[in-house]
Short mmCIF file of C-alpha atoms in Angstrom, two decimals:
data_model
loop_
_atom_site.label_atom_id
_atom_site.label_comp_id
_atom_site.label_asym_id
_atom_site.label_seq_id
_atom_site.Cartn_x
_atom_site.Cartn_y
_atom_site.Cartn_z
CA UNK A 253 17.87 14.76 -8.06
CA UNK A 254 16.30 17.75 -6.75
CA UNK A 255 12.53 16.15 -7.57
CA UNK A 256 13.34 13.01 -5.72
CA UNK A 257 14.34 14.51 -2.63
CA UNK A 258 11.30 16.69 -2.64
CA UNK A 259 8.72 14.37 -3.09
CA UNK A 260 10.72 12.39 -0.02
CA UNK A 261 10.19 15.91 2.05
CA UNK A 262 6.34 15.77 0.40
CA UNK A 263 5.67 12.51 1.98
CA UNK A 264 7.59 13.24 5.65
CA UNK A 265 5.46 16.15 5.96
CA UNK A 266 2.36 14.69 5.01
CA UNK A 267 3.43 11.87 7.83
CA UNK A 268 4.04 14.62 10.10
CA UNK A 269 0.83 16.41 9.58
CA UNK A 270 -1.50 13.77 9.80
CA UNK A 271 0.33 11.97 12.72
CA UNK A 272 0.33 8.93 10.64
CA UNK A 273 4.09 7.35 11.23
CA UNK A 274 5.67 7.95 14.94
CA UNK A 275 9.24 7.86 14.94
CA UNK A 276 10.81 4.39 15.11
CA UNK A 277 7.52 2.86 14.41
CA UNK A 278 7.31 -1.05 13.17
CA UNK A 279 5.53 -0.27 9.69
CA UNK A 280 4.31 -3.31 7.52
CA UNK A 281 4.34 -1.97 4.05
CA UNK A 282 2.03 -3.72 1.14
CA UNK A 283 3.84 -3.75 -2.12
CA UNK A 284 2.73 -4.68 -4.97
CA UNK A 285 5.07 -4.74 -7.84
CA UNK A 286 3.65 -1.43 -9.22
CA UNK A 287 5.01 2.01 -9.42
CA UNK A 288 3.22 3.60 -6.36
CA UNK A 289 3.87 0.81 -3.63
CA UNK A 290 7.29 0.24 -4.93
CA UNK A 291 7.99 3.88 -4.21
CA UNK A 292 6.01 4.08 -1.16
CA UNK A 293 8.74 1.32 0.48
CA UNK A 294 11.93 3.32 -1.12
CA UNK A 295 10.19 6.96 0.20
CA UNK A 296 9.74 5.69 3.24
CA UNK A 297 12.88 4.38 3.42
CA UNK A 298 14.60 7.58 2.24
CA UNK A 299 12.72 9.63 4.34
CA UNK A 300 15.11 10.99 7.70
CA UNK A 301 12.62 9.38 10.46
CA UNK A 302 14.03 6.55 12.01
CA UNK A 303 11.69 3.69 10.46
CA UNK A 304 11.50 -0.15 10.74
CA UNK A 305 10.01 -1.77 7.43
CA UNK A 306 8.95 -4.64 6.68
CA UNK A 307 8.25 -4.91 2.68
CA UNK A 308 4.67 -7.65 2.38
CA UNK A 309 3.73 -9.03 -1.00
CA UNK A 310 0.81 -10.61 -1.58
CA UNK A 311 0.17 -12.91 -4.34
CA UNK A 312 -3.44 -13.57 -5.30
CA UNK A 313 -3.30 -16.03 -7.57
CA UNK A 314 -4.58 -13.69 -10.04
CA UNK A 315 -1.95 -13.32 -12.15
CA UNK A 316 0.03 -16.59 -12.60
CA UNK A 317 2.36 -15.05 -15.82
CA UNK A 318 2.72 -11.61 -13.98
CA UNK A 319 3.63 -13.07 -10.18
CA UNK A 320 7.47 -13.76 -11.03
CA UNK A 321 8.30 -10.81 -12.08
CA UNK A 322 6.60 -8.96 -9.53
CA UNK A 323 7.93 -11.12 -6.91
CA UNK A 324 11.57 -10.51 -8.51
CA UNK A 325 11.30 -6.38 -8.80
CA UNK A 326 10.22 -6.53 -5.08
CA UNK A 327 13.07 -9.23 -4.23
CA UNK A 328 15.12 -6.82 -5.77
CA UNK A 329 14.30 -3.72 -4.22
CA UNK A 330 14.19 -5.23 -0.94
CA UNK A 331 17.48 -6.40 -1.15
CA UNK A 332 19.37 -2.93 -2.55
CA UNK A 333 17.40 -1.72 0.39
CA UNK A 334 17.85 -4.22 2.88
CA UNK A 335 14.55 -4.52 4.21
CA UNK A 336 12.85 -8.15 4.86
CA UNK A 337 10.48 -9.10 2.64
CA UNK A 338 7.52 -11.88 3.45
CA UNK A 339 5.73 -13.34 0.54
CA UNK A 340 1.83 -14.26 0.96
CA UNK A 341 -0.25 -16.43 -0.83
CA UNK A 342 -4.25 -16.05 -0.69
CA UNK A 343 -7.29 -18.08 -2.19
CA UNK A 344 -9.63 -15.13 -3.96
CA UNK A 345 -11.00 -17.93 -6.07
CA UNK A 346 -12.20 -20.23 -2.78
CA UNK A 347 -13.34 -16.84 -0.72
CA UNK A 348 -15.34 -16.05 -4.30
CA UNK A 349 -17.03 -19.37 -4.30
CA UNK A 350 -17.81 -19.21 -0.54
CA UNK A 351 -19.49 -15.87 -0.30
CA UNK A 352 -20.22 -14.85 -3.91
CA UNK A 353 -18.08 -11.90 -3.51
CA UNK A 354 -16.50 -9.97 -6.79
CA UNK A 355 -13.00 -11.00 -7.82
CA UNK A 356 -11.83 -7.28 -6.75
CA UNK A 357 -13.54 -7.47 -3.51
CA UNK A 358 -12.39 -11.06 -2.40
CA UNK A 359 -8.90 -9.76 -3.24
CA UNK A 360 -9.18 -6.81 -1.06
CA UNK A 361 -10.65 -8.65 1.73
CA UNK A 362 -7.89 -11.27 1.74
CA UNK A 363 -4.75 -8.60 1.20
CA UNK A 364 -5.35 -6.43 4.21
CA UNK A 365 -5.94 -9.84 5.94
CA UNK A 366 -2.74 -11.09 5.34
CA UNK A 367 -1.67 -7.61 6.10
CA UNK A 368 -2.73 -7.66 9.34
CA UNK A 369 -1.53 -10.96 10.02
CA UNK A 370 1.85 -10.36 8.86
CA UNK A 371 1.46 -6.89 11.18
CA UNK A 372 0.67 -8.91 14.20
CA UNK A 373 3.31 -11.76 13.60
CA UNK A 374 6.12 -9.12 12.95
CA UNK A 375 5.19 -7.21 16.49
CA UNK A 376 4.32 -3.42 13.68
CA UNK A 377 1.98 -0.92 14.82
CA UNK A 378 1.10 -0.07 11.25
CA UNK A 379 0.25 -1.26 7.97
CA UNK A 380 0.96 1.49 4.86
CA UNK A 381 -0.63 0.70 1.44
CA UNK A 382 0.63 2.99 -1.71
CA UNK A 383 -3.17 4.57 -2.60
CA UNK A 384 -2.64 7.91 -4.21
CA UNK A 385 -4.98 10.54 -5.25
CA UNK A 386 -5.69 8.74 -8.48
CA UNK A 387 -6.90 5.76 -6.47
CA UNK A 388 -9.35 8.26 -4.29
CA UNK A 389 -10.77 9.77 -7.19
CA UNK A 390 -11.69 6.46 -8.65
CA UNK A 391 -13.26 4.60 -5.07
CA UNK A 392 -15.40 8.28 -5.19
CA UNK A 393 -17.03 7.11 -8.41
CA UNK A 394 -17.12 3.56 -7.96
CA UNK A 395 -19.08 5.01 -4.56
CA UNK A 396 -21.03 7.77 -6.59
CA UNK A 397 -21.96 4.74 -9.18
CA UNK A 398 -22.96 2.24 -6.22
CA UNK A 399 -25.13 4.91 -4.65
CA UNK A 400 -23.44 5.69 -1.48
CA UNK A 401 -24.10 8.03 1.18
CA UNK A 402 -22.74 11.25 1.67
CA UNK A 403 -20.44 9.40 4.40
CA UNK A 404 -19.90 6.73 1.88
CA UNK A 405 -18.57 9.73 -0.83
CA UNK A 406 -16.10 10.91 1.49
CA UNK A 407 -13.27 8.93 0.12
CA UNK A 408 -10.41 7.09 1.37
CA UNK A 409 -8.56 8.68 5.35
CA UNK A 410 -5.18 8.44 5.21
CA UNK A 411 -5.63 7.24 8.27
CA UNK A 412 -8.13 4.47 9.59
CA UNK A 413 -7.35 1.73 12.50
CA UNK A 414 -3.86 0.39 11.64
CA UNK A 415 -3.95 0.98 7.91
CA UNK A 416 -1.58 4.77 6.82
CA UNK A 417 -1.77 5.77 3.50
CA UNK A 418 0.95 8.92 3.05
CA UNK A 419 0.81 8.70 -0.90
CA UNK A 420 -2.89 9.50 -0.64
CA UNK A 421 -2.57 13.48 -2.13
CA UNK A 422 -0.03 12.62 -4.83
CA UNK A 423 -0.70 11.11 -8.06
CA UNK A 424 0.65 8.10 -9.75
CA UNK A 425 2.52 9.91 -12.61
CA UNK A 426 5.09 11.93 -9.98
CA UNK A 427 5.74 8.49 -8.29
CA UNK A 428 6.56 6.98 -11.62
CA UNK A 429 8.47 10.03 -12.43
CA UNK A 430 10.27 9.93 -9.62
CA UNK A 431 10.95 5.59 -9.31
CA UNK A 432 12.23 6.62 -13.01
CA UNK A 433 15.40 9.41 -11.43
#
């Protein structure tokens, strides 16, 4: 038990540093179904600031044999946690079509705008996605590979408009490690 509560102190002090939660802030959080969402929304509900959640999946349409079960680990978690849960549906295939955009990048434009609309609707100040260090290092080299800037190379902020990330400097295998205690 030890591990669990310390990556819970990890994370409130990384909110704390960066400014990126205030106290008794509305916070929409994106989840998944995978390991580092799903324990962004149970660290920041463990975590001792006073925190109003609001637990947004989004289903792509991606992954028709994947969706229930995703839908019914988040359900789940939602409900031993008792925090809402809203359920999203987007068209990646129609926004594809329309603008000739990649499957990955239609997907991310339509997520953080159901996001936001769901942060809007629900009165939240923020929106906090699960991206860990893993996740930086990779958008570096898909950068790197795509020939960005040095701007373009800086990565990921853990902080940008309404969008917090406070898993950004912790990899995916302690969050498993520690939805798995």
């Amino acid at each position: 038990m030890p591990r669990r509560v310390n990556i819970i102190e990890t994370i409130r002090e990384t909110i704390e540093c960066h400014n990126l939660i205030p106290v008794g802030t509305k916070v929409v959080v994106g989840v998944s179904g995978g390991a580092d969402s799903l324990a962004l929304l149970h660290i920041l509900d463990g975590i001792d600031l006073p925190l109003n959640l609001v637990a947004v999946y989004i289903d792509h349409g991606l992954r028709p044999q994947e969706t229930p079960l995703e839908q019914k680990t988040i359900k789940d978690s939602c409900l031993y946690l008792k925090i809402p849960l809203k359920i999203r549906a987007v068209n990646v295939h129609e926004l594809v079509a329309q603008k000739k955009y990649s499957l990955e990048e239609a997907a991310r434009i339509l997520r953080y705008r159901a996001l936001e609309e769901v942060r809007q609707e629900c009165g939240a100040k923020l929106i906090a996605v699960g991206h860990t260090a893993d996740d930086q290092v990779e958008e570096f080299f898909i950068r790197l590979i795509r020939g960005s800037s040095s701007r373009g190379l800086s990565g990921m902020r853990v902080k940008r408009d309404h969008i917090v990330r406070p898993l950004l400097f912790e990899n995916k295998a302690l969050l498993v490690d520690f939805l798995a205690n």
